[in-house]
Structure formats: C-alpha cells, structure tokens
Amino acid sequence: SGTTCAEDGKELGSGADPGPESNDDSDGDEVQPNDDLSQRPVCLVVGAGPGIGTAVASRFAREGYATAVARRDGQTLKDIVRKIRNDEGGISIADDVPIVPYQCDAREEEEVVNLFHNVIQTLGHIDVCVFNIGSNISYPLVE
C-alpha cells in the first residue's frame, strides 16, 4: 500500500499523482506541486498525534514553515490539521503557511519512502523532519 492523502484517501506513490489532492471537504491546505515554495522552509512531522506531534507541527507552522503532518489515522489527522490551523495556543498562523496532511503507516518502509517522495513533490524539499513515533509491542517474559 502507498501513502495516502488524508483529504480523499487516494493512494499516492506508485503511478498515482504526487502530492495531496483537495476536494470540497478537505481540511488541509490546497498545495499544487508547481506552487513556488522554494524560499519557504519545510517541516515534516511523522506521528502527528494529538500531543507532542501537534505541538511540534504548530510551532513550526507559527514560525512560517510549510508543514506536512503524517499519521496512520486519517480522521484524527484531519482533526490535527484543524487544531493547528485554528491554533488553540493563541498565536496565529499566517494564512499563506501551508499545512498539508498525509496518511502514512510509518511501520511500513514503502509508505515512508512514498511519504518523503510526495512531500518533496508537493512542497519542493524538506528542511526539518521530526519522527515522533513509537510502538508498544508486548512480548511474554517467558515463553
């Protein structure tokens, strides 16, 4: 499986158009691969959960970074983008700062490769990457 854009669930990567595609119920910012973002720094936050990941993404967005956020759960991802854009911390984010969501399971190497490819296709480059992911795998102490 490939990386999908949270807005419409369309699979990206192998053969699909790169970058997120917006539709009417999109909560991310519409950014076309040809938009000139070459002078804007870009941050990718993988594991953009409701705690640390959102705080990190919000901080970079407030500093003017085009911000790509990625996580497994598409619906939670839409909520995260809304939270960052509405900036519940009280400091406004400029309207021209893109916040672009991607649905990606970081446990799958192919999805991570596709994620990087698609972020670079859409935003032009990546200056900062934050991997805020963890896993809780339980194993018996004695088998």
Coordinates of C-alpha atoms in Angstrom, one line a residue:
S1 CA 0.0 0.0 0.0
G2 CA 1.1 3.6 -0.6
T3 CA 0.9 6.8 1.2
T4 CA -2.5 8.4 1.0
C5 CA -3.6 11.9 1.3
A6 CA -6.0 12.3 4.3
E7 CA -8.4 14.6 2.3
D8 CA -9.6 11.9 -0.1
G9 CA -7.9 8.7 0.8
K10 CA -6.4 8.4 -2.7
E11 CA -3.4 6.3 -2.8
L12 CA -0.2 8.1 -3.7
G13 CA 3.1 6.9 -4.9
S14 CA 3.4 4.1 -7.5
G15 CA 1.7 5.5 -10.5
A16 CA -0.6 7.9 -8.7
D17 CA -0.3 11.7 -9.0
P18 CA 2.2 13.0 -6.3
G19 CA 1.1 15.3 -3.6
P20 CA -2.2 15.8 -1.8
E21 CA -5.4 16.4 -3.8
S22 CA -8.0 18.6 -2.3
N23 CA -11.8 18.2 -2.5
D24 CA -14.7 20.1 -1.1
D25 CA -14.5 18.5 2.4
S26 CA -10.7 18.9 2.7
D27 CA -9.3 20.2 5.9
G28 CA -5.7 20.5 4.6
D29 CA -4.4 23.4 2.6
E30 CA -4.5 23.0 -1.2
V31 CA -1.0 23.0 -2.5
Q32 CA -0.2 22.1 -6.0
P33 CA 3.2 20.6 -6.9
N34 CA 4.0 23.6 -9.0
D35 CA 3.4 26.2 -6.3
D36 CA 6.6 28.2 -5.6
L37 CA 7.6 27.2 -2.1
S38 CA 11.3 27.1 -2.8
Q39 CA 12.0 30.0 -0.4
R40 CA 9.8 28.7 2.4
P41 CA 11.3 26.2 4.9
V42 CA 9.5 22.9 5.1
C43 CA 8.9 20.7 8.1
L44 CA 7.6 17.1 8.1
V45 CA 6.2 15.7 11.3
V46 CA 5.6 11.9 11.2
G47 CA 3.5 10.8 14.1
A48 CA 1.5 14.0 14.3
G49 CA -0.6 12.8 17.3
P50 CA -2.8 15.0 19.5
G51 CA 0.0 15.7 21.9
I52 CA 3.7 16.3 21.1
G53 CA 3.3 15.8 17.4
T54 CA 0.7 18.5 17.1
A55 CA 2.7 20.9 19.4
V56 CA 5.8 20.4 17.2
A57 CA 3.9 20.9 14.0
S58 CA 2.1 24.0 15.4
R59 CA 5.4 25.6 16.4
F60 CA 6.9 25.1 13.0
A61 CA 3.8 26.4 11.3
R62 CA 3.8 29.5 13.6
E63 CA 7.5 30.1 12.6
G64 CA 6.4 30.1 8.9
Y65 CA 7.4 26.6 7.9
A66 CA 5.2 24.9 5.3
T67 CA 4.2 21.9 7.5
A68 CA 3.5 18.4 6.4
V69 CA 1.9 16.2 9.0
A70 CA 1.6 12.4 8.8
R71 CA 0.0 9.7 10.8
R72 CA -1.9 6.4 10.4
D73 CA -5.4 7.6 11.3
G74 CA -6.9 9.8 8.6
Q75 CA -9.8 11.2 10.7
T76 CA -7.6 12.1 13.6
L77 CA -5.2 13.6 11.1
K78 CA -8.0 15.9 9.9
D79 CA -8.7 17.0 13.5
I80 CA -4.9 17.7 14.0
V81 CA -4.8 19.9 10.9
R82 CA -7.9 21.8 12.1
K83 CA -6.3 22.2 15.6
I84 CA -3.0 23.5 14.1
R85 CA -4.8 25.9 11.7
N86 CA -7.2 27.2 14.4
D87 CA -4.2 27.5 16.7
E88 CA -5.7 26.7 20.1
G89 CA -2.4 28.1 21.6
G90 CA -3.5 31.7 20.9
I91 CA -0.7 32.6 18.4
S92 CA -2.0 33.0 14.9
I93 CA -0.6 31.1 11.9
A94 CA -0.3 33.2 8.7
D95 CA -2.9 32.2 6.0
D96 CA -0.1 31.6 3.5
V97 CA 1.5 28.9 5.6
P98 CA 0.6 25.5 4.1
I99 CA -0.4 22.7 6.4
V100 CA -0.6 19.5 4.4
P101 CA -1.8 16.2 5.8
Y102 CA -0.7 12.7 4.7
Q103 CA -2.0 9.4 6.0
C104 CA 1.0 7.1 6.4
D105 CA 1.8 4.0 8.4
A106 CA 5.4 4.6 9.5
R107 CA 5.8 0.9 10.3
E108 CA 5.8 0.2 6.5
E109 CA 9.0 1.2 4.8
E110 CA 7.3 1.6 1.4
E111 CA 4.8 4.1 2.8
V112 CA 7.6 6.2 4.4
V113 CA 9.5 6.3 1.1
N114 CA 6.3 7.3 -0.7
L115 CA 5.6 9.9 2.0
F116 CA 9.0 11.6 1.5
H117 CA 8.6 11.5 -2.2
N118 CA 5.2 13.0 -2.1
V119 CA 6.1 15.8 0.4
I120 CA 9.1 16.7 -1.8
Q121 CA 6.9 16.6 -4.9
T122 CA 4.3 18.9 -3.3
L123 CA 6.4 21.2 -1.1
G124 CA 9.7 21.1 -3.0
H125 CA 12.1 20.0 -0.3
I126 CA 12.3 19.0 3.4
D127 CA 14.4 21.1 5.8
V128 CA 13.3 19.5 9.1
C129 CA 11.9 16.1 9.8
V130 CA 10.6 15.0 13.1
F131 CA 9.8 11.3 13.7
N132 CA 7.5 11.4 16.7
I133 CA 6.5 7.7 16.6
G134 CA 6.6 4.9 19.0
S135 CA 5.3 1.4 19.3
N136 CA 4.1 -0.6 22.2
I137 CA 4.7 -4.2 21.4
S138 CA 4.1 -6.7 24.2
Y139 CA 6.0 -10.0 24.4
P140 CA 5.7 -12.5 27.2
L141 CA 8.6 -12.5 29.6
V142 CA 8.9 -16.3 29.4
E143 CA 7.8 -18.4 26.5

